[in-house]
């Protein structure tokens, strides 16, 4: 598990060329289907490819991760844990 924070205001960020959604981008990079929310102790179905940043880190990359609507709506500065292997860097 790794601690992250949601990046709010990223809805209008363009999906990389060749992908129809952030979900499809994530599935292509991970080689598996979007399934459950990546948030610790959450078993809801992932509904969005959420933009997050690692918390308490010098890593300034943005990542896409599968989250349910509830976890995606956490306040911008709230730190929460997700499965690290689910992170996909957006801006390498």
Short mmCIF file of N, CA, C and O in Angstrom, two decimals:
data_model
loop_
_atom_site.label_atom_id
_atom_site.label_comp_id
_atom_site.label_asym_id
_atom_site.label_seq_id
_atom_site.Cartn_x
_atom_site.Cartn_y
_atom_site.Cartn_z
N UNK A 1 0.85 -1.19 0.00
CA UNK A 1 0.00 0.00 0.00
C UNK A 1 0.89 1.25 0.00
O UNK A 1 1.99 1.22 0.52
N UNK A 2 0.35 2.29 -0.60
CA UNK A 2 1.06 3.57 -0.65
C UNK A 2 0.06 4.69 -0.38
O UNK A 2 -1.11 4.57 -0.74
N UNK A 3 0.54 5.75 0.25
CA UNK A 3 -0.33 6.88 0.57
C UNK A 3 -0.36 7.86 -0.61
O UNK A 3 0.68 8.19 -1.18
N UNK A 4 -1.59 8.29 -0.95
CA UNK A 4 -1.80 9.21 -2.06
C UNK A 4 -2.81 10.28 -1.67
O UNK A 4 -3.48 10.17 -0.65
N UNK A 5 -2.92 11.29 -2.54
CA UNK A 5 -3.96 12.33 -2.43
C UNK A 5 -4.60 12.48 -3.79
O UNK A 5 -3.93 12.37 -4.82
N UNK A 6 -5.90 12.75 -3.80
CA UNK A 6 -6.59 13.05 -5.05
C UNK A 6 -6.10 14.37 -5.61
O UNK A 6 -5.77 15.29 -4.87
N UNK A 7 -6.08 14.46 -6.94
CA UNK A 7 -5.82 15.72 -7.63
C UNK A 7 -7.16 16.22 -8.13
O UNK A 7 -7.75 15.61 -9.02
N UNK A 8 -7.66 17.25 -7.54
CA UNK A 8 -8.96 17.80 -7.94
C UNK A 8 -8.79 18.74 -9.13
O UNK A 8 -7.72 19.30 -9.34
N UNK A 9 -9.84 18.88 -9.92
CA UNK A 9 -9.81 19.79 -11.05
C UNK A 9 -9.11 19.21 -12.27
O UNK A 9 -8.65 19.94 -13.14
N UNK A 10 -9.03 17.89 -12.35
CA UNK A 10 -8.33 17.25 -13.48
C UNK A 10 -9.30 16.65 -14.50
O UNK A 10 -8.86 16.02 -15.45
N UNK A 11 -10.58 16.85 -14.30
CA UNK A 11 -11.60 16.26 -15.17
C UNK A 11 -11.39 16.61 -16.65
O UNK A 11 -11.61 15.79 -17.52
N UNK A 12 -10.93 17.82 -16.90
CA UNK A 12 -10.77 18.27 -18.28
C UNK A 12 -9.43 17.87 -18.91
O UNK A 12 -9.19 18.18 -20.07
N UNK A 13 -8.58 17.19 -18.15
CA UNK A 13 -7.30 16.76 -18.71
C UNK A 13 -7.54 15.75 -19.82
O UNK A 13 -8.27 14.78 -19.63
N UNK A 14 -6.93 15.99 -20.95
CA UNK A 14 -7.13 15.12 -22.11
C UNK A 14 -6.51 13.75 -21.89
O UNK A 14 -5.41 13.62 -21.37
N UNK A 15 -7.25 12.75 -22.30
CA UNK A 15 -6.75 11.38 -22.29
C UNK A 15 -5.67 11.28 -23.37
O UNK A 15 -5.81 11.87 -24.44
N UNK A 16 -4.58 10.56 -23.11
CA UNK A 16 -3.53 10.44 -24.14
C UNK A 16 -4.09 9.92 -25.46
O UNK A 16 -5.04 9.13 -25.49
N UNK A 17 -3.50 10.39 -26.54
CA UNK A 17 -3.91 10.02 -27.89
C UNK A 17 -3.96 8.50 -28.01
O UNK A 17 -3.07 7.79 -27.54
N UNK A 18 -5.02 8.00 -28.65
CA UNK A 18 -5.17 6.57 -28.86
C UNK A 18 -6.03 5.87 -27.82
O UNK A 18 -6.27 4.67 -27.92
N UNK A 19 -6.49 6.61 -26.81
CA UNK A 19 -7.32 6.03 -25.76
C UNK A 19 -8.64 6.79 -25.68
O UNK A 19 -8.66 8.01 -25.77
N UNK A 20 -9.72 6.06 -25.43
CA UNK A 20 -11.03 6.70 -25.35
C UNK A 20 -11.39 7.17 -23.95
O UNK A 20 -12.31 7.95 -23.76
N UNK A 21 -10.64 6.70 -22.93
CA UNK A 21 -10.92 7.08 -21.55
C UNK A 21 -9.69 6.78 -20.69
O UNK A 21 -8.79 6.03 -21.10
N UNK A 22 -9.69 7.35 -19.48
CA UNK A 22 -8.61 7.03 -18.55
C UNK A 22 -8.68 5.57 -18.14
O UNK A 22 -7.66 4.94 -17.88
N UNK A 23 -9.88 5.01 -18.08
CA UNK A 23 -10.04 3.58 -17.78
C UNK A 23 -9.33 2.73 -18.84
O UNK A 23 -8.58 1.81 -18.51
N UNK A 24 -9.55 3.04 -20.11
CA UNK A 24 -8.91 2.28 -21.20
C UNK A 24 -7.39 2.47 -21.18
O UNK A 24 -6.63 1.54 -21.46
N UNK A 25 -6.93 3.70 -20.87
CA UNK A 25 -5.50 3.96 -20.74
C UNK A 25 -4.91 3.06 -19.67
O UNK A 25 -3.89 2.40 -19.88
N UNK A 26 -5.56 3.02 -18.49
CA UNK A 26 -5.08 2.21 -17.37
C UNK A 26 -5.05 0.73 -17.75
O UNK A 26 -4.06 0.04 -17.50
N UNK A 27 -6.14 0.23 -18.35
CA UNK A 27 -6.22 -1.18 -18.73
C UNK A 27 -5.11 -1.55 -19.71
O UNK A 27 -4.51 -2.62 -19.60
N UNK A 28 -4.83 -0.67 -20.64
CA UNK A 28 -3.78 -0.92 -21.62
C UNK A 28 -2.41 -1.01 -20.95
O UNK A 28 -1.62 -1.90 -21.27
N UNK A 29 -2.14 -0.11 -20.05
CA UNK A 29 -0.84 -0.09 -19.37
C UNK A 29 -0.67 -1.24 -18.39
O UNK A 29 0.44 -1.76 -18.23
N UNK A 30 -1.76 -1.66 -17.73
CA UNK A 30 -1.67 -2.72 -16.72
C UNK A 30 -1.90 -4.12 -17.30
O UNK A 30 -1.56 -5.11 -16.68
N UNK A 31 -2.54 -4.19 -18.47
CA UNK A 31 -2.80 -5.49 -19.08
C UNK A 31 -3.86 -6.30 -18.35
O UNK A 31 -3.84 -7.53 -18.37
N UNK A 32 -4.77 -5.61 -17.70
CA UNK A 32 -5.88 -6.27 -17.00
C UNK A 32 -7.07 -5.34 -16.95
O UNK A 32 -6.95 -4.15 -17.23
N UNK A 33 -8.21 -5.90 -16.59
CA UNK A 33 -9.46 -5.12 -16.57
C UNK A 33 -9.57 -4.27 -15.32
O UNK A 33 -9.10 -4.63 -14.24
N UNK A 34 -10.20 -3.12 -15.49
CA UNK A 34 -10.64 -2.26 -14.39
C UNK A 34 -11.59 -3.10 -13.55
O UNK A 34 -12.48 -3.74 -14.09
N UNK A 35 -11.42 -3.12 -12.23
CA UNK A 35 -12.26 -3.99 -11.42
C UNK A 35 -12.69 -3.27 -10.15
O UNK A 35 -13.53 -2.40 -10.19
N UNK A 36 -12.09 -3.63 -9.05
CA UNK A 36 -12.48 -3.02 -7.78
C UNK A 36 -11.66 -1.77 -7.48
O UNK A 36 -10.57 -1.59 -8.00
N UNK A 37 -12.21 -0.95 -6.63
CA UNK A 37 -11.54 0.27 -6.17
C UNK A 37 -10.20 -0.11 -5.54
O UNK A 37 -10.08 -1.11 -4.83
N UNK A 38 -9.17 0.68 -5.81
CA UNK A 38 -7.82 0.41 -5.30
C UNK A 38 -7.60 0.89 -3.87
O UNK A 38 -6.56 0.62 -3.28
N UNK A 39 -8.56 1.61 -3.33
CA UNK A 39 -8.43 2.17 -1.99
C UNK A 39 -8.47 1.06 -0.93
O UNK A 39 -9.28 0.12 -1.02
N UNK A 40 -7.60 1.18 0.04
CA UNK A 40 -7.52 0.19 1.13
C UNK A 40 -8.88 0.01 1.79
O UNK A 40 -9.57 0.98 2.09
N UNK A 41 -9.25 -1.24 1.98
CA UNK A 41 -10.49 -1.63 2.67
C UNK A 41 -11.77 -1.28 1.92
O UNK A 41 -12.86 -1.35 2.47
N UNK A 42 -11.68 -0.89 0.66
CA UNK A 42 -12.86 -0.60 -0.14
C UNK A 42 -13.08 -1.76 -1.12
O UNK A 42 -12.14 -2.20 -1.78
N UNK A 43 -14.31 -2.23 -1.20
CA UNK A 43 -14.63 -3.34 -2.11
C UNK A 43 -15.61 -2.92 -3.20
O UNK A 43 -16.13 -3.76 -3.92
N UNK A 44 -15.85 -1.60 -3.32
CA UNK A 44 -16.75 -1.10 -4.36
C UNK A 44 -16.14 -1.29 -5.74
O UNK A 44 -14.92 -1.38 -5.89
N UNK A 45 -17.00 -1.29 -6.75
CA UNK A 45 -16.54 -1.37 -8.12
C UNK A 45 -15.89 -0.04 -8.52
O UNK A 45 -16.41 1.03 -8.21
N UNK A 46 -14.73 -0.12 -9.16
CA UNK A 46 -14.07 1.09 -9.66
C UNK A 46 -14.91 1.67 -10.78
O UNK A 46 -15.33 0.95 -11.68
N UNK A 47 -15.15 2.95 -10.73
CA UNK A 47 -15.97 3.64 -11.74
C UNK A 47 -15.19 4.69 -12.51
O UNK A 47 -15.62 5.10 -13.59
N UNK A 48 -14.07 5.16 -11.95
CA UNK A 48 -13.30 6.22 -12.61
C UNK A 48 -11.81 5.93 -12.57
O UNK A 48 -11.32 5.28 -11.66
N UNK A 49 -11.12 6.43 -13.59
CA UNK A 49 -9.66 6.46 -13.57
C UNK A 49 -9.28 7.76 -12.90
O UNK A 49 -9.35 8.82 -13.52
N UNK A 50 -8.96 7.71 -11.63
CA UNK A 50 -8.73 8.91 -10.83
C UNK A 50 -7.28 9.38 -10.93
O UNK A 50 -6.36 8.57 -10.98
N UNK A 51 -7.10 10.69 -10.95
CA UNK A 51 -5.77 11.30 -10.91
C UNK A 51 -5.36 11.45 -9.45
O UNK A 51 -6.10 12.06 -8.66
N UNK A 52 -4.19 10.92 -9.10
CA UNK A 52 -3.66 11.05 -7.74
C UNK A 52 -2.17 11.38 -7.81
O UNK A 52 -1.53 11.23 -8.84
N UNK A 53 -1.66 11.86 -6.67
CA UNK A 53 -0.23 12.07 -6.47
C UNK A 53 0.17 11.32 -5.22
O UNK A 53 -0.63 11.18 -4.30
N UNK A 54 1.42 10.86 -5.17
CA UNK A 54 1.92 10.23 -3.95
C UNK A 54 1.99 11.30 -2.87
O UNK A 54 2.41 12.43 -3.12
N UNK A 55 1.58 10.93 -1.66
CA UNK A 55 1.61 11.85 -0.52
C UNK A 55 3.00 11.81 0.12
O UNK A 55 3.66 10.77 0.11
N UNK A 56 3.41 12.93 0.67
CA UNK A 56 4.67 13.01 1.40
C UNK A 56 5.84 12.48 0.58
O UNK A 56 6.66 11.70 1.07
N UNK A 57 5.90 12.88 -0.67
CA UNK A 57 6.92 12.38 -1.58
C UNK A 57 7.46 13.53 -2.43
O UNK A 57 6.76 14.51 -2.68
N UNK A 58 8.69 13.38 -2.88
CA UNK A 58 9.26 14.36 -3.81
C UNK A 58 8.89 14.01 -5.24
O UNK A 58 9.21 14.74 -6.17
N UNK A 59 8.21 12.89 -5.43
CA UNK A 59 7.74 12.45 -6.74
C UNK A 59 6.58 13.35 -7.16
O UNK A 59 5.54 13.37 -6.52
N UNK A 60 6.76 14.12 -8.21
CA UNK A 60 5.73 15.05 -8.66
C UNK A 60 4.87 14.49 -9.79
O UNK A 60 4.10 15.23 -10.40
N UNK A 61 5.01 13.21 -10.08
CA UNK A 61 4.22 12.60 -11.15
C UNK A 61 2.76 12.52 -10.76
O UNK A 61 2.42 12.44 -9.59
N UNK A 62 1.91 12.54 -11.78
CA UNK A 62 0.49 12.25 -11.61
C UNK A 62 0.29 10.81 -12.00
O UNK A 62 0.94 10.30 -12.92
N UNK A 63 -0.65 10.16 -11.33
CA UNK A 63 -0.95 8.76 -11.59
C UNK A 63 -2.44 8.58 -11.82
O UNK A 63 -3.25 9.33 -11.28
N UNK A 64 -2.78 7.55 -12.58
CA UNK A 64 -4.17 7.12 -12.74
C UNK A 64 -4.32 5.85 -11.93
O UNK A 64 -3.44 4.98 -11.94
N UNK A 65 -5.42 5.77 -11.23
CA UNK A 65 -5.71 4.59 -10.41
C UNK A 65 -7.22 4.36 -10.41
O UNK A 65 -7.99 5.33 -10.44
N UNK A 66 -7.67 3.11 -10.42
CA UNK A 66 -9.11 2.84 -10.38
C UNK A 66 -9.70 3.15 -9.00
O UNK A 66 -9.21 2.62 -7.99
N UNK A 67 -10.69 4.02 -8.96
CA UNK A 67 -11.38 4.32 -7.71
C UNK A 67 -12.89 4.29 -7.91
O UNK A 67 -13.38 4.54 -9.01
N UNK A 68 -13.60 4.02 -6.83
CA UNK A 68 -15.06 4.13 -6.85
C UNK A 68 -15.40 5.62 -6.72
O UNK A 68 -14.53 6.45 -6.43
N UNK A 69 -16.65 5.95 -6.91
CA UNK A 69 -17.07 7.36 -6.84
C UNK A 69 -16.81 7.95 -5.46
O UNK A 69 -16.30 9.06 -5.33
N UNK A 70 -17.11 7.19 -4.42
CA UNK A 70 -16.93 7.68 -3.06
C UNK A 70 -15.47 8.01 -2.76
O UNK A 70 -15.15 9.09 -2.25
N UNK A 71 -14.56 7.10 -3.10
CA UNK A 71 -13.13 7.34 -2.84
C UNK A 71 -12.58 8.44 -3.73
O UNK A 71 -11.70 9.20 -3.32
N UNK A 72 -13.10 8.57 -4.94
CA UNK A 72 -12.66 9.63 -5.83
C UNK A 72 -13.10 11.00 -5.32
O UNK A 72 -12.48 12.01 -5.65
N UNK A 73 -14.13 11.04 -4.50
CA UNK A 73 -14.64 12.31 -3.98
C UNK A 73 -14.03 12.71 -2.64
O UNK A 73 -14.50 13.65 -2.01
N UNK A 74 -12.97 12.02 -2.21
CA UNK A 74 -12.30 12.43 -0.98
C UNK A 74 -11.73 13.83 -1.18
O UNK A 74 -11.33 14.19 -2.28
N UNK A 75 -11.69 14.63 -0.11
CA UNK A 75 -11.14 15.99 -0.23
C UNK A 75 -9.70 15.97 -0.75
O UNK A 75 -8.94 15.03 -0.49
N UNK A 76 -9.33 17.03 -1.47
CA UNK A 76 -8.02 17.12 -2.13
C UNK A 76 -6.85 16.82 -1.19
O UNK A 76 -5.90 16.14 -1.58
N UNK A 77 -6.88 17.29 0.02
CA UNK A 77 -5.73 17.11 0.92
C UNK A 77 -5.82 15.88 1.81
O UNK A 77 -4.93 15.65 2.62
N UNK A 78 -6.88 15.09 1.67
CA UNK A 78 -7.00 13.88 2.48
C UNK A 78 -6.06 12.80 1.94
O UNK A 78 -6.08 12.48 0.76
N UNK A 79 -5.24 12.27 2.82
CA UNK A 79 -4.31 11.20 2.45
C UNK A 79 -5.00 9.87 2.69
O UNK A 79 -5.64 9.66 3.73
N UNK A 80 -4.90 8.97 1.70
CA UNK A 80 -5.48 7.64 1.84
C UNK A 80 -4.56 6.62 1.18
O UNK A 80 -3.67 6.97 0.42
N UNK A 81 -4.76 5.36 1.52
CA UNK A 81 -3.89 4.31 1.01
C UNK A 81 -4.54 3.55 -0.14
O UNK A 81 -5.73 3.25 -0.11
N UNK A 82 -3.71 3.24 -1.14
CA UNK A 82 -4.13 2.47 -2.31
C UNK A 82 -3.09 1.39 -2.58
O UNK A 82 -1.96 1.45 -2.08
N UNK A 83 -3.48 0.43 -3.43
CA UNK A 83 -2.52 -0.61 -3.84
C UNK A 83 -1.50 0.02 -4.78
O UNK A 83 -1.85 0.51 -5.86
N UNK A 84 -0.24 0.00 -4.38
CA UNK A 84 0.81 0.65 -5.16
C UNK A 84 0.93 0.07 -6.57
O UNK A 84 1.17 0.79 -7.53
N UNK A 85 0.72 -1.24 -6.70
CA UNK A 85 0.85 -1.86 -8.02
C UNK A 85 -0.24 -1.44 -8.99
O UNK A 85 -0.16 -1.71 -10.19
N UNK A 86 -1.25 -0.71 -8.51
CA UNK A 86 -2.31 -0.21 -9.39
C UNK A 86 -2.01 1.17 -9.99
O UNK A 86 -2.69 1.63 -10.88
N UNK A 87 -0.95 1.83 -9.51
CA UNK A 87 -0.62 3.16 -10.01
C UNK A 87 -0.05 3.08 -11.44
O UNK A 87 0.80 2.24 -11.73
N UNK A 88 -0.52 3.97 -12.31
CA UNK A 88 0.01 4.10 -13.66
C UNK A 88 0.38 5.57 -13.86
O UNK A 88 -0.48 6.45 -13.76
N UNK A 89 1.65 5.83 -14.10
CA UNK A 89 2.12 7.21 -14.29
C UNK A 89 1.53 7.81 -15.55
O UNK A 89 1.46 7.15 -16.59
N UNK A 90 1.09 9.06 -15.45
CA UNK A 90 0.51 9.77 -16.59
C UNK A 90 1.59 10.59 -17.29
O UNK A 90 1.65 10.64 -18.50
N UNK A 91 2.45 11.22 -16.52
CA UNK A 91 3.44 12.15 -17.08
C UNK A 91 4.85 11.68 -16.80
O UNK A 91 5.60 12.32 -16.08
N UNK A 92 5.23 10.55 -17.37
CA UNK A 92 6.60 10.03 -17.19
C UNK A 92 7.62 10.97 -17.75
O UNK A 92 7.48 11.55 -18.77
#
